[in-house]
Amino acid sequence: MQCFILAGGFATRLWPLTERRAKPLLPVAGRPLLTHLVEKVPSHLPITVSTNAAFSKDMNEWAASLTRSVRIIVEDRGHEDVKLGALGALSAWMRTEDIHDDILLLTGDNYLGFSIDQFLSSFKGNPLLAAHDIKDLEQAKKFGVVLLEDGAVIAFEEKPLHPRSTLVSTGCSILPSDCRDSICDYARKHADNIGGMFEEFIRLKRNIDCFVFTEPWIDIGSFASYMDVHRLAVKGQLCMDGATVDRESIFEGSVALGEGTVIKKSTLIDCIVFGHTTIDDCVLRECIIDEGCTLRGVDLSGKMLRSNTLLQR
């Protein structure tokens, strides 16, 4: 088995944080989200991460910082309009590298609370997907919706207008080696529909197994979901090396400070500060501050600030 992680999206809903940064490299508890994901993958599985040309430099630098070997492959695409597509990237890798192994397929922008070892132990040779009950039909419209009968998948609907279930696919699946040809065939016409392959398996009358978990799962696609992951991962305050806080400052909720950050006479409530930022005499509530910012005398709530922003009263 090999592990293939999709990390090629442009994440426009999280701009300005992702204008020049791959979403899977956003910091969570002081480390890239993708690092948390890779650490869950058993050490014996080779890992390949697929990204796009715009983020190749950052991705290669990230991979070089790890203690285990991760291979980066780059789609020859520079922006969303000509992006190869998630399923297209998987298919191209399998064809180019002549991959005939089972594939642990992960999406790099998901926070997974369950054990991947336990997920792998549930694999019995059929396609296997991990599903989570989000208990909200309106939210289910955003995902691939799963219908089960006796533990087996009997229907799969990608982003349905009228979901018949609140059980959704979570960007974690195992694709057996004997599905290779059908995946590549489907990808030729549906290159960006990764969930659609499960609809295709059902059309081909292929049995699909389901691993249902109750641990936390969050698809990071918005400011709110990124903050939700932050609150899960940071209980209280986290200060990276070189961050300094004076005695007059107050922290409440979940606060993460990147390296080199300086906080003076300020109150921070549920905030993420990426690093090398100065915050002086401010009140920040549920804010995400990119690197290299300077804030003086401001009161902000629910804001994302791009790198090198200067705000002062």
PDB file of C-alpha atoms in Angstrom:
ATOM      1  CA  MET A   1       0.000   0.000   0.000  1.00  0.00           C
ATOM      2  CA  GLN A   2       1.032   3.598  -0.665  1.00  0.00           C
ATOM      3  CA  CYS A   3      -0.365   6.878   0.673  1.00  0.00           C
ATOM      4  CA  PHE A   4      -1.321   9.670  -1.731  1.00  0.00           C
ATOM      5  CA  ILE A   5      -2.233  13.093  -0.302  1.00  0.00           C
ATOM      6  CA  LEU A   6      -4.025  15.710  -2.372  1.00  0.00           C
ATOM      7  CA  ALA A   7      -2.724  19.221  -1.635  1.00  0.00           C
ATOM      8  CA  GLY A   8      -3.151  21.131  -4.891  1.00  0.00           C
ATOM      9  CA  GLY A   9      -6.157  23.369  -4.241  1.00  0.00           C
ATOM     10  CA  PHE A  10      -6.013  27.170  -4.240  1.00  0.00           C
ATOM     11  CA  ALA A  11      -8.422  27.703  -1.303  1.00  0.00           C
ATOM     12  CA  THR A  12      -9.797  31.043  -2.458  1.00  0.00           C
ATOM     13  CA  ARG A  13     -12.319  31.146   0.403  1.00  0.00           C
ATOM     14  CA  LEU A  14      -9.415  31.530   2.847  1.00  0.00           C
ATOM     15  CA  TRP A  15      -7.698  34.403   1.102  1.00  0.00           C
ATOM     16  CA  PRO A  16      -5.646  36.377   2.045  1.00  0.00           C
ATOM     17  CA  LEU A  17      -4.110  33.582   4.166  1.00  0.00           C
ATOM     18  CA  THR A  18      -3.847  31.267   1.152  1.00  0.00           C
ATOM     19  CA  GLU A  19      -3.003  33.748  -1.607  1.00  0.00           C
ATOM     20  CA  ARG A  20       0.627  32.602  -1.478  1.00  0.00           C
ATOM     21  CA  ARG A  21       0.360  29.592   0.817  1.00  0.00           C
ATOM     22  CA  ALA A  22      -1.096  26.121   0.285  1.00  0.00           C
ATOM     23  CA  LYS A  23      -4.028  25.552   2.618  1.00  0.00           C
ATOM     24  CA  PRO A  24      -2.521  22.308   4.008  1.00  0.00           C
ATOM     25  CA  LEU A  25       0.463  24.384   5.213  1.00  0.00           C
ATOM     26  CA  LEU A  26      -1.661  26.636   7.416  1.00  0.00           C
ATOM     27  CA  PRO A  27      -0.417  26.404  11.009  1.00  0.00           C
ATOM     28  CA  VAL A  28      -2.403  24.383  13.528  1.00  0.00           C
ATOM     29  CA  ALA A  29      -0.993  24.441  17.062  1.00  0.00           C
ATOM     30  CA  GLY A  30       2.267  25.828  15.676  1.00  0.00           C
ATOM     31  CA  ARG A  31       2.787  23.234  12.942  1.00  0.00           C
ATOM     32  CA  PRO A  32       1.411  22.866   9.406  1.00  0.00           C
ATOM     33  CA  LEU A  33      -1.882  20.992   9.176  1.00  0.00           C
ATOM     34  CA  LEU A  34      -0.198  18.619   6.717  1.00  0.00           C
ATOM     35  CA  THR A  35       2.405  17.678   9.331  1.00  0.00           C
ATOM     36  CA  HIS A  36      -0.348  16.566  11.714  1.00  0.00           C
ATOM     37  CA  LEU A  37      -1.827  14.428   8.932  1.00  0.00           C
ATOM     38  CA  VAL A  38       1.485  12.851   7.885  1.00  0.00           C
ATOM     39  CA  GLU A  39       2.229  11.912  11.497  1.00  0.00           C
ATOM     40  CA  LYS A  40      -0.940   9.815  11.535  1.00  0.00           C
ATOM     41  CA  VAL A  41       0.188   7.722   8.551  1.00  0.00           C
ATOM     42  CA  PRO A  42       2.015   4.515   9.587  1.00  0.00           C
ATOM     43  CA  SER A  43       5.758   4.809   9.048  1.00  0.00           C
ATOM     44  CA  HIS A  44       5.956   1.818   6.683  1.00  0.00           C
ATOM     45  CA  LEU A  45       3.719   3.456   4.059  1.00  0.00           C
ATOM     46  CA  PRO A  46       5.441   5.522   1.347  1.00  0.00           C
ATOM     47  CA  ILE A  47       3.832   8.986   1.118  1.00  0.00           C
ATOM     48  CA  THR A  48       3.413  11.087  -2.016  1.00  0.00           C
ATOM     49  CA  VAL A  49       1.948  14.596  -1.794  1.00  0.00           C
ATOM     50  CA  SER A  50       0.491  16.169  -4.938  1.00  0.00           C
ATOM     51  CA  THR A  51       0.533  19.965  -5.163  1.00  0.00           C
ATOM     52  CA  ASN A  52       0.547  22.638  -7.866  1.00  0.00           C
ATOM     53  CA  ALA A  53       3.386  24.698  -9.283  1.00  0.00           C
ATOM     54  CA  ALA A  54       2.410  27.819  -7.329  1.00  0.00           C
ATOM     55  CA  PHE A  55       3.170  26.092  -4.022  1.00  0.00           C
ATOM     56  CA  SER A  56       5.976  23.736  -5.053  1.00  0.00           C
ATOM     57  CA  LYS A  57       8.787  25.651  -3.340  1.00  0.00           C
ATOM     58  CA  ASP A  58       6.981  25.839   0.013  1.00  0.00           C
ATOM     59  CA  MET A  59       5.924  22.193  -0.207  1.00  0.00           C
ATOM     60  CA  ASN A  60       9.456  20.993  -0.902  1.00  0.00           C
ATOM     61  CA  GLU A  61      10.801  23.070   1.992  1.00  0.00           C
ATOM     62  CA  TRP A  62       8.115  21.597   4.246  1.00  0.00           C
ATOM     63  CA  ALA A  63       8.974  18.037   3.170  1.00  0.00           C
ATOM     64  CA  ALA A  64      12.675  18.665   3.825  1.00  0.00           C
ATOM     65  CA  SER A  65      11.848  19.682   7.404  1.00  0.00           C
ATOM     66  CA  LEU A  66      10.221  16.343   8.275  1.00  0.00           C
ATOM     67  CA  THR A  67      11.836  13.412  10.047  1.00  0.00           C
ATOM     68  CA  ARG A  68      10.362  10.938   7.537  1.00  0.00           C
ATOM     69  CA  SER A  69      10.623  10.833   3.769  1.00  0.00           C
ATOM     70  CA  VAL A  70       7.748  12.393   1.821  1.00  0.00           C
ATOM     71  CA  ARG A  71       7.830  12.756  -1.941  1.00  0.00           C
ATOM     72  CA  ILE A  72       6.384  15.907  -3.525  1.00  0.00           C
ATOM     73  CA  ILE A  73       5.016  15.782  -7.068  1.00  0.00           C
ATOM     74  CA  VAL A  74       3.958  18.955  -8.832  1.00  0.00           C
ATOM     75  CA  GLU A  75       1.102  19.416 -11.275  1.00  0.00           C
ATOM     76  CA  ASP A  76       2.260  21.524 -14.194  1.00  0.00           C
ATOM     77  CA  ARG A  77      -0.453  24.066 -13.498  1.00  0.00           C
ATOM     78  CA  GLY A  78      -0.227  27.589 -12.067  1.00  0.00           C
ATOM     79  CA  HIS A  79      -3.796  28.649 -11.271  1.00  0.00           C
ATOM     80  CA  GLU A  80      -7.280  27.300 -10.601  1.00  0.00           C
ATOM     81  CA  ASP A  81      -8.613  27.609 -14.173  1.00  0.00           C
ATOM     82  CA  VAL A  82      -6.087  25.121 -15.560  1.00  0.00           C
ATOM     83  CA  LYS A  83      -5.659  22.943 -12.491  1.00  0.00           C
ATOM     84  CA  LEU A  84      -5.391  19.226 -13.237  1.00  0.00           C
ATOM     85  CA  GLY A  85      -8.102  18.321 -10.712  1.00  0.00           C
ATOM     86  CA  ALA A  86      -7.956  16.064  -7.661  1.00  0.00           C
ATOM     87  CA  LEU A  87      -8.952  12.847  -9.404  1.00  0.00           C
ATOM     88  CA  GLY A  88      -6.919  13.842 -12.441  1.00  0.00           C
ATOM     89  CA  ALA A  89      -3.837  14.238 -10.248  1.00  0.00           C
ATOM     90  CA  LEU A  90      -4.373  10.798  -8.703  1.00  0.00           C
ATOM     91  CA  SER A  91      -4.911   9.193 -12.104  1.00  0.00           C
ATOM     92  CA  ALA A  92      -1.862  10.903 -13.626  1.00  0.00           C
ATOM     93  CA  TRP A  93       0.331   9.684 -10.760  1.00  0.00           C
ATOM     94  CA  MET A  94      -0.912   6.105 -11.085  1.00  0.00           C
ATOM     95  CA  ARG A  95      -0.367   6.080 -14.841  1.00  0.00           C
ATOM     96  CA  THR A  96       2.970   7.942 -14.880  1.00  0.00           C
ATOM     97  CA  GLU A  97       4.475   5.949 -12.006  1.00  0.00           C
ATOM     98  CA  ASP A  98       2.773   2.687 -13.056  1.00  0.00           C
ATOM     99  CA  ILE A  99       1.236   2.293  -9.585  1.00  0.00           C
ATOM    100  CA  HIS A 100      -0.490  -1.028  -8.962  1.00  0.00           C
ATOM    101  CA  ASP A 101      -0.655  -0.911  -5.158  1.00  0.00           C
ATOM    102  CA  ASP A 102      -3.594  -0.289  -2.859  1.00  0.00           C
ATOM    103  CA  ILE A 103      -3.854   3.460  -2.195  1.00  0.00           C
ATOM    104  CA  LEU A 104      -4.567   5.246   1.080  1.00  0.00           C
ATOM    105  CA  LEU A 105      -6.020   8.476  -0.320  1.00  0.00           C
ATOM    106  CA  LEU A 106      -6.130  11.565   1.910  1.00  0.00           C
ATOM    107  CA  THR A 107      -7.069  15.182   1.329  1.00  0.00           C
ATOM    108  CA  GLY A 108      -4.530  17.530   2.861  1.00  0.00           C
ATOM    109  CA  ASP A 109      -6.981  20.097   4.219  1.00  0.00           C
ATOM    110  CA  ASN A 110      -8.842  17.822   6.653  1.00  0.00           C
ATOM    111  CA  TYR A 111      -8.397  17.532  10.405  1.00  0.00           C
ATOM    112  CA  LEU A 112      -8.840  13.842  11.282  1.00  0.00           C
ATOM    113  CA  GLY A 113      -9.410  12.882  14.899  1.00  0.00           C
ATOM    114  CA  PHE A 114      -9.445   9.122  14.416  1.00  0.00           C
ATOM    115  CA  SER A 115      -6.593   6.628  14.175  1.00  0.00           C
ATOM    116  CA  ILE A 116      -5.503   5.832  10.618  1.00  0.00           C
ATOM    117  CA  ASP A 117      -4.061   2.544  11.930  1.00  0.00           C
ATOM    118  CA  GLN A 118      -7.576   1.577  13.014  1.00  0.00           C
ATOM    119  CA  PHE A 119      -8.930   2.664   9.647  1.00  0.00           C
ATOM    120  CA  LEU A 120      -6.370   0.525   7.818  1.00  0.00           C
ATOM    121  CA  SER A 121      -7.272  -2.495   9.940  1.00  0.00           C
ATOM    122  CA  SER A 122     -10.850  -2.188   8.645  1.00  0.00           C
ATOM    123  CA  PHE A 123      -9.748  -2.671   5.035  1.00  0.00           C
ATOM    124  CA  LYS A 124     -10.942  -6.041   3.694  1.00  0.00           C
ATOM    125  CA  GLY A 125     -10.229  -5.631  -0.017  1.00  0.00           C
ATOM    126  CA  ASN A 126     -13.205  -3.509  -1.096  1.00  0.00           C
ATOM    127  CA  PRO A 127     -13.014   0.265  -1.537  1.00  0.00           C
ATOM    128  CA  LEU A 128     -13.235   1.735   1.962  1.00  0.00           C
ATOM    129  CA  LEU A 129     -14.239   5.249   2.942  1.00  0.00           C
ATOM    130  CA  ALA A 130     -14.244   6.983   6.299  1.00  0.00           C
ATOM    131  CA  ALA A 131     -17.540   8.670   7.167  1.00  0.00           C
ATOM    132  CA  HIS A 132     -18.728  10.977   9.923  1.00  0.00           C
ATOM    133  CA  ASP A 133     -22.240  11.967  10.988  1.00  0.00           C
ATOM    134  CA  ILE A 134     -22.371  15.779  10.943  1.00  0.00           C
ATOM    135  CA  LYS A 135     -26.030  15.727  12.103  1.00  0.00           C
ATOM    136  CA  ASP A 136     -27.057  18.611   9.844  1.00  0.00           C
ATOM    137  CA  LEU A 137     -28.782  18.111   6.477  1.00  0.00           C
ATOM    138  CA  GLU A 138     -27.990  21.650   5.341  1.00  0.00           C
ATOM    139  CA  GLN A 139     -24.267  21.170   6.023  1.00  0.00           C
ATOM    140  CA  ALA A 140     -24.369  17.756   4.326  1.00  0.00           C
ATOM    141  CA  LYS A 141     -25.057  19.490   0.994  1.00  0.00           C
ATOM    142  CA  LYS A 142     -21.385  20.533   0.932  1.00  0.00           C
ATOM    143  CA  PHE A 143     -20.006  16.977   1.039  1.00  0.00           C
ATOM    144  CA  GLY A 144     -20.330  13.491  -0.378  1.00  0.00           C
ATOM    145  CA  VAL A 145     -23.325  11.923   1.367  1.00  0.00           C
ATOM    146  CA  VAL A 146     -23.243   8.214   2.255  1.00  0.00           C
ATOM    147  CA  LEU A 147     -26.194   5.839   2.654  1.00  0.00           C
ATOM    148  CA  LEU A 148     -25.507   2.589   4.520  1.00  0.00           C
ATOM    149  CA  GLU A 149     -27.204  -0.753   4.870  1.00  0.00           C
ATOM    150  CA  ASP A 150     -25.687  -3.356   7.219  1.00  0.00           C
ATOM    151  CA  GLY A 151     -22.408  -1.426   7.209  1.00  0.00           C
ATOM    152  CA  ALA A 152     -22.087  -1.367   3.422  1.00  0.00           C
ATOM    153  CA  VAL A 153     -22.467   1.678   1.190  1.00  0.00           C
ATOM    154  CA  ILE A 154     -25.623   1.382  -0.922  1.00  0.00           C
ATOM    155  CA  ALA A 155     -25.621   4.949  -2.274  1.00  0.00           C
ATOM    156  CA  PHE A 156     -23.239   7.876  -2.552  1.00  0.00           C
ATOM    157  CA  GLU A 157     -24.267  11.369  -3.629  1.00  0.00           C
ATOM    158  CA  GLU A 158     -21.663  14.082  -4.204  1.00  0.00           C
ATOM    159  CA  LYS A 159     -22.932  17.432  -2.838  1.00  0.00           C
ATOM    160  CA  PRO A 160     -26.636  16.638  -3.241  1.00  0.00           C
ATOM    161  CA  LEU A 161     -29.295  19.362  -3.226  1.00  0.00           C
ATOM    162  CA  HIS A 162     -31.505  17.172  -1.055  1.00  0.00           C
ATOM    163  CA  PRO A 163     -29.340  14.928   1.163  1.00  0.00           C
ATOM    164  CA  ARG A 164     -30.909  11.678   2.349  1.00  0.00           C
ATOM    165  CA  SER A 165     -28.432  11.320   5.183  1.00  0.00           C
ATOM    166  CA  THR A 166     -26.137  13.375   7.425  1.00  0.00           C
ATOM    167  CA  LEU A 167     -23.360  10.770   7.120  1.00  0.00           C
ATOM    168  CA  VAL A 168     -20.639  12.289   4.932  1.00  0.00           C
ATOM    169  CA  SER A 169     -17.366  11.213   3.374  1.00  0.00           C
ATOM    170  CA  THR A 170     -14.327  12.783   5.031  1.00  0.00           C
ATOM    171  CA  GLY A 171     -11.487  12.844   2.533  1.00  0.00           C
ATOM    172  CA  CYS A 172     -10.004   9.549   3.722  1.00  0.00           C
ATOM    173  CA  SER A 173     -10.387   6.361   1.711  1.00  0.00           C
ATOM    174  CA  ILE A 174      -8.616   3.222   0.547  1.00  0.00           C
ATOM    175  CA  LEU A 175      -8.699   2.356  -3.142  1.00  0.00           C
ATOM    176  CA  PRO A 176      -7.789  -1.276  -3.877  1.00  0.00           C
ATOM    177  CA  SER A 177      -5.299  -1.961  -6.641  1.00  0.00           C
ATOM    178  CA  ASP A 178      -7.931  -3.676  -8.795  1.00  0.00           C
ATOM    179  CA  CYS A 179      -9.831  -0.353  -9.050  1.00  0.00           C
ATOM    180  CA  ARG A 180      -6.963   1.288 -10.919  1.00  0.00           C
ATOM    181  CA  ASP A 181      -8.387   1.020 -14.433  1.00  0.00           C
ATOM    182  CA  SER A 182     -11.878   2.166 -13.484  1.00  0.00           C
ATOM    183  CA  ILE A 183     -10.428   5.163 -11.600  1.00  0.00           C
ATOM    184  CA  CYS A 184      -8.293   6.207 -14.567  1.00  0.00           C
ATOM    185  CA  ASP A 185     -11.203   5.752 -16.995  1.00  0.00           C
ATOM    186  CA  TYR A 186     -13.533   7.840 -14.824  1.00  0.00           C
ATOM    187  CA  ALA A 187     -10.901  10.553 -14.336  1.00  0.00           C
ATOM    188  CA  ARG A 188     -10.679  11.218 -18.074  1.00  0.00           C
ATOM    189  CA  LYS A 189     -14.120  12.875 -18.014  1.00  0.00           C
ATOM    190  CA  HIS A 190     -14.419  13.816 -14.325  1.00  0.00           C
ATOM    191  CA  ALA A 191     -10.939  15.003 -13.371  1.00  0.00           C
ATOM    192  CA  ASP A 192     -12.018  17.145 -10.416  1.00  0.00           C
ATOM    193  CA  ASN A 193     -14.733  14.891  -8.965  1.00  0.00           C
ATOM    194  CA  ILE A 194     -12.904  12.797  -6.396  1.00  0.00           C
ATOM    195  CA  GLY A 195     -16.131  11.770  -4.659  1.00  0.00           C
ATOM    196  CA  GLY A 196     -17.707  10.776  -7.939  1.00  0.00           C
ATOM    197  CA  MET A 197     -15.563   7.658  -8.104  1.00  0.00           C
ATOM    198  CA  PHE A 198     -17.675   6.138  -5.349  1.00  0.00           C
ATOM    199  CA  GLU A 199     -20.782   6.824  -7.406  1.00  0.00           C
ATOM    200  CA  GLU A 200     -18.945   5.131 -10.264  1.00  0.00           C
ATOM    201  CA  PHE A 201     -18.093   2.095  -8.110  1.00  0.00           C
ATOM    202  CA  ILE A 202     -21.777   1.737  -7.244  1.00  0.00           C
ATOM    203  CA  ARG A 203     -22.713   2.008 -10.936  1.00  0.00           C
ATOM    204  CA  LEU A 204     -20.193  -0.761 -11.635  1.00  0.00           C
ATOM    205  CA  LYS A 205     -21.816  -2.806  -8.820  1.00  0.00           C
ATOM    206  CA  ARG A 206     -18.616  -2.754  -6.791  1.00  0.00           C
ATOM    207  CA  ASN A 207     -19.061  -3.333  -3.044  1.00  0.00           C
ATOM    208  CA  ILE A 208     -17.945  -0.387  -0.893  1.00  0.00           C
ATOM    209  CA  ASP A 209     -17.217  -0.681   2.830  1.00  0.00           C
ATOM    210  CA  CYS A 210     -17.551   2.169   5.308  1.00  0.00           C
ATOM    211  CA  PHE A 211     -15.598   3.071   8.440  1.00  0.00           C
ATOM    212  CA  VAL A 212     -17.844   5.258  10.611  1.00  0.00           C
ATOM    213  CA  PHE A 213     -16.078   7.241  13.321  1.00  0.00           C
ATOM    214  CA  THR A 214     -17.253   9.583  16.072  1.00  0.00           C
ATOM    215  CA  GLU A 215     -13.975  11.406  16.783  1.00  0.00           C
ATOM    216  CA  PRO A 216     -13.649  15.049  15.622  1.00  0.00           C
ATOM    217  CA  TRP A 217     -13.382  15.787  11.917  1.00  0.00           C
ATOM    218  CA  ILE A 218     -13.254  19.193  10.247  1.00  0.00           C
ATOM    219  CA  ASP A 219     -12.884  20.087   6.584  1.00  0.00           C
ATOM    220  CA  ILE A 220     -10.971  23.373   6.611  1.00  0.00           C
ATOM    221  CA  GLY A 221     -12.750  25.404   3.968  1.00  0.00           C
ATOM    222  CA  SER A 222     -13.571  28.668   5.690  1.00  0.00           C
ATOM    223  CA  PHE A 223     -12.528  31.094   8.418  1.00  0.00           C
ATOM    224  CA  ALA A 224     -15.007  29.472  10.836  1.00  0.00           C
ATOM    225  CA  SER A 225     -13.805  25.911  10.235  1.00  0.00           C
ATOM    226  CA  TYR A 226     -10.149  26.948  10.579  1.00  0.00           C
ATOM    227  CA  MET A 227     -10.973  28.546  13.924  1.00  0.00           C
ATOM    228  CA  ASP A 228     -12.813  25.368  14.968  1.00  0.00           C
ATOM    229  CA  VAL A 229      -9.678  23.302  14.278  1.00  0.00           C
ATOM    230  CA  HIS A 230      -7.591  25.841  16.197  1.00  0.00           C
ATOM    231  CA  ARG A 231      -9.840  25.506  19.252  1.00  0.00           C
ATOM    232  CA  LEU A 232      -9.633  21.713  19.091  1.00  0.00           C
ATOM    233  CA  ALA A 233      -5.854  21.668  18.803  1.00  0.00           C
ATOM    234  CA  VAL A 234      -4.930  24.492  21.200  1.00  0.00           C
ATOM    235  CA  LYS A 235      -6.259  24.187  24.732  1.00  0.00           C
ATOM    236  CA  GLY A 236      -5.327  27.481  26.344  1.00  0.00           C
ATOM    237  CA  GLN A 237      -2.223  29.263  25.070  1.00  0.00           C
ATOM    238  CA  LEU A 238       0.640  28.151  22.851  1.00  0.00           C
ATOM    239  CA  CYS A 239       3.756  30.275  22.347  1.00  0.00           C
ATOM    240  CA  MET A 240       6.378  29.171  19.844  1.00  0.00           C
ATOM    241  CA  ASP A 241      10.090  29.831  20.324  1.00  0.00           C
ATOM    242  CA  GLY A 242      10.985  33.490  20.449  1.00  0.00           C
ATOM    243  CA  ALA A 243       7.465  34.744  21.152  1.00  0.00           C
ATOM    244  CA  THR A 244       7.306  37.246  24.014  1.00  0.00           C
ATOM    245  CA  VAL A 245       4.339  38.487  26.037  1.00  0.00           C
ATOM    246  CA  ASP A 246       4.430  41.239  28.637  1.00  0.00           C
ATOM    247  CA  ARG A 247       2.719  41.034  32.027  1.00  0.00           C
ATOM    248  CA  GLU A 248      -0.042  43.478  31.081  1.00  0.00           C
ATOM    249  CA  SER A 249      -1.416  41.293  28.290  1.00  0.00           C
ATOM    250  CA  ILE A 250      -4.425  39.012  28.751  1.00  0.00           C
ATOM    251  CA  PHE A 251      -5.218  35.805  26.839  1.00  0.00           C
ATOM    252  CA  GLU A 252      -8.597  34.070  26.837  1.00  0.00           C
ATOM    253  CA  GLY A 253      -9.751  30.917  25.063  1.00  0.00           C
ATOM    254  CA  SER A 254      -7.366  29.397  22.500  1.00  0.00           C
ATOM    255  CA  VAL A 255      -4.403  31.592  21.531  1.00  0.00           C
ATOM    256  CA  ALA A 256      -1.429  30.481  19.394  1.00  0.00           C
ATOM    257  CA  LEU A 257       1.574  32.737  18.841  1.00  0.00           C
ATOM    258  CA  GLY A 258       4.107  32.004  16.117  1.00  0.00           C
ATOM    259  CA  GLU A 259       7.836  32.432  16.586  1.00  0.00           C
ATOM    260  CA  GLY A 260       9.160  35.938  16.971  1.00  0.00           C
ATOM    261  CA  THR A 261       5.787  37.441  17.917  1.00  0.00           C
ATOM    262  CA  VAL A 262       5.741  40.316  20.433  1.00  0.00           C
ATOM    263  CA  ILE A 263       2.596  41.068  22.465  1.00  0.00           C
ATOM    264  CA  LYS A 264       2.374  44.228  24.599  1.00  0.00           C
ATOM    265  CA  LYS A 265      -0.525  45.569  26.692  1.00  0.00           C
ATOM    266  CA  SER A 266      -3.061  43.634  24.597  1.00  0.00           C
ATOM    267  CA  THR A 267      -6.018  41.282  25.025  1.00  0.00           C
ATOM    268  CA  LEU A 268      -6.287  38.292  22.685  1.00  0.00           C
ATOM    269  CA  ILE A 269      -9.344  36.023  22.677  1.00  0.00           C
ATOM    270  CA  ASP A 270      -9.354  32.924  20.424  1.00  0.00           C
ATOM    271  CA  CYS A 271      -6.629  34.167  18.067  1.00  0.00           C
ATOM    272  CA  ILE A 272      -3.979  32.746  15.748  1.00  0.00           C
ATOM    273  CA  VAL A 273      -0.856  34.831  15.139  1.00  0.00           C
ATOM    274  CA  PHE A 274       1.422  33.240  12.550  1.00  0.00           C
ATOM    275  CA  GLY A 275       4.701  34.849  13.600  1.00  0.00           C
ATOM    276  CA  HIS A 276       7.131  37.797  13.509  1.00  0.00           C
ATOM    277  CA  THR A 277       4.276  40.154  14.355  1.00  0.00           C
ATOM    278  CA  THR A 278       4.048  42.988  16.880  1.00  0.00           C
ATOM    279  CA  ILE A 279       0.733  43.612  18.660  1.00  0.00           C
ATOM    280  CA  ASP A 280       0.730  46.629  20.978  1.00  0.00           C
ATOM    281  CA  ASP A 281      -2.216  48.032  22.969  1.00  0.00           C
ATOM    282  CA  CYS A 282      -4.826  46.048  20.995  1.00  0.00           C
ATOM    283  CA  VAL A 283      -7.963  43.999  21.605  1.00  0.00           C
ATOM    284  CA  LEU A 284      -8.345  41.077  19.172  1.00  0.00           C
ATOM    285  CA  ARG A 285     -11.262  38.632  19.220  1.00  0.00           C
ATOM    286  CA  GLU A 286     -11.335  35.589  16.909  1.00  0.00           C
ATOM    287  CA  CYS A 287      -8.679  36.996  14.591  1.00  0.00           C
ATOM    288  CA  ILE A 288      -6.118  35.300  12.355  1.00  0.00           C
ATOM    289  CA  ILE A 289      -3.008  37.391  11.770  1.00  0.00           C
ATOM    290  CA  ASP A 290      -0.551  36.384   9.055  1.00  0.00           C
ATOM    291  CA  GLU A 291       3.216  36.874   9.367  1.00  0.00           C
ATOM    292  CA  GLY A 292       5.066  40.149   9.686  1.00  0.00           C
ATOM    293  CA  CYS A 293       2.158  42.360  10.779  1.00  0.00           C
ATOM    294  CA  THR A 294       2.277  45.399  13.059  1.00  0.00           C
ATOM    295  CA  LEU A 295      -0.877  46.335  15.009  1.00  0.00           C
ATOM    296  CA  ARG A 296      -1.034  49.266  17.422  1.00  0.00           C
ATOM    297  CA  GLY A 297      -4.061  50.563  19.283  1.00  0.00           C
ATOM    298  CA  VAL A 298      -6.714  48.683  17.292  1.00  0.00           C
ATOM    299  CA  ASP A 299      -9.832  46.726  18.296  1.00  0.00           C
ATOM    300  CA  LEU A 300     -10.692  43.906  15.848  1.00  0.00           C
ATOM    301  CA  SER A 301     -13.171  41.026  15.805  1.00  0.00           C
ATOM    302  CA  GLY A 302     -13.421  38.142  13.313  1.00  0.00           C
ATOM    303  CA  LYS A 303     -10.720  39.406  10.931  1.00  0.00           C
ATOM    304  CA  MET A 304      -8.090  37.723   8.763  1.00  0.00           C
ATOM    305  CA  LEU A 305      -5.117  39.977   8.018  1.00  0.00           C
ATOM    306  CA  ARG A 306      -2.692  39.351   5.163  1.00  0.00           C
ATOM    307  CA  SER A 307       1.038  39.265   5.802  1.00  0.00           C
ATOM    308  CA  ASN A 308       2.919  42.524   6.475  1.00  0.00           C
ATOM    309  CA  THR A 309      -0.251  44.455   7.314  1.00  0.00           C
ATOM    310  CA  LEU A 310       0.287  47.700   9.248  1.00  0.00           C
ATOM    311  CA  LEU A 311      -2.662  48.940  11.325  1.00  0.00           C
ATOM    312  CA  GLN A 312      -2.392  51.672  13.920  1.00  0.00           C
ATOM    313  CA  ARG A 313      -4.786  54.067  15.555  1.00  0.00           C
TER     314      ARG A 313
END
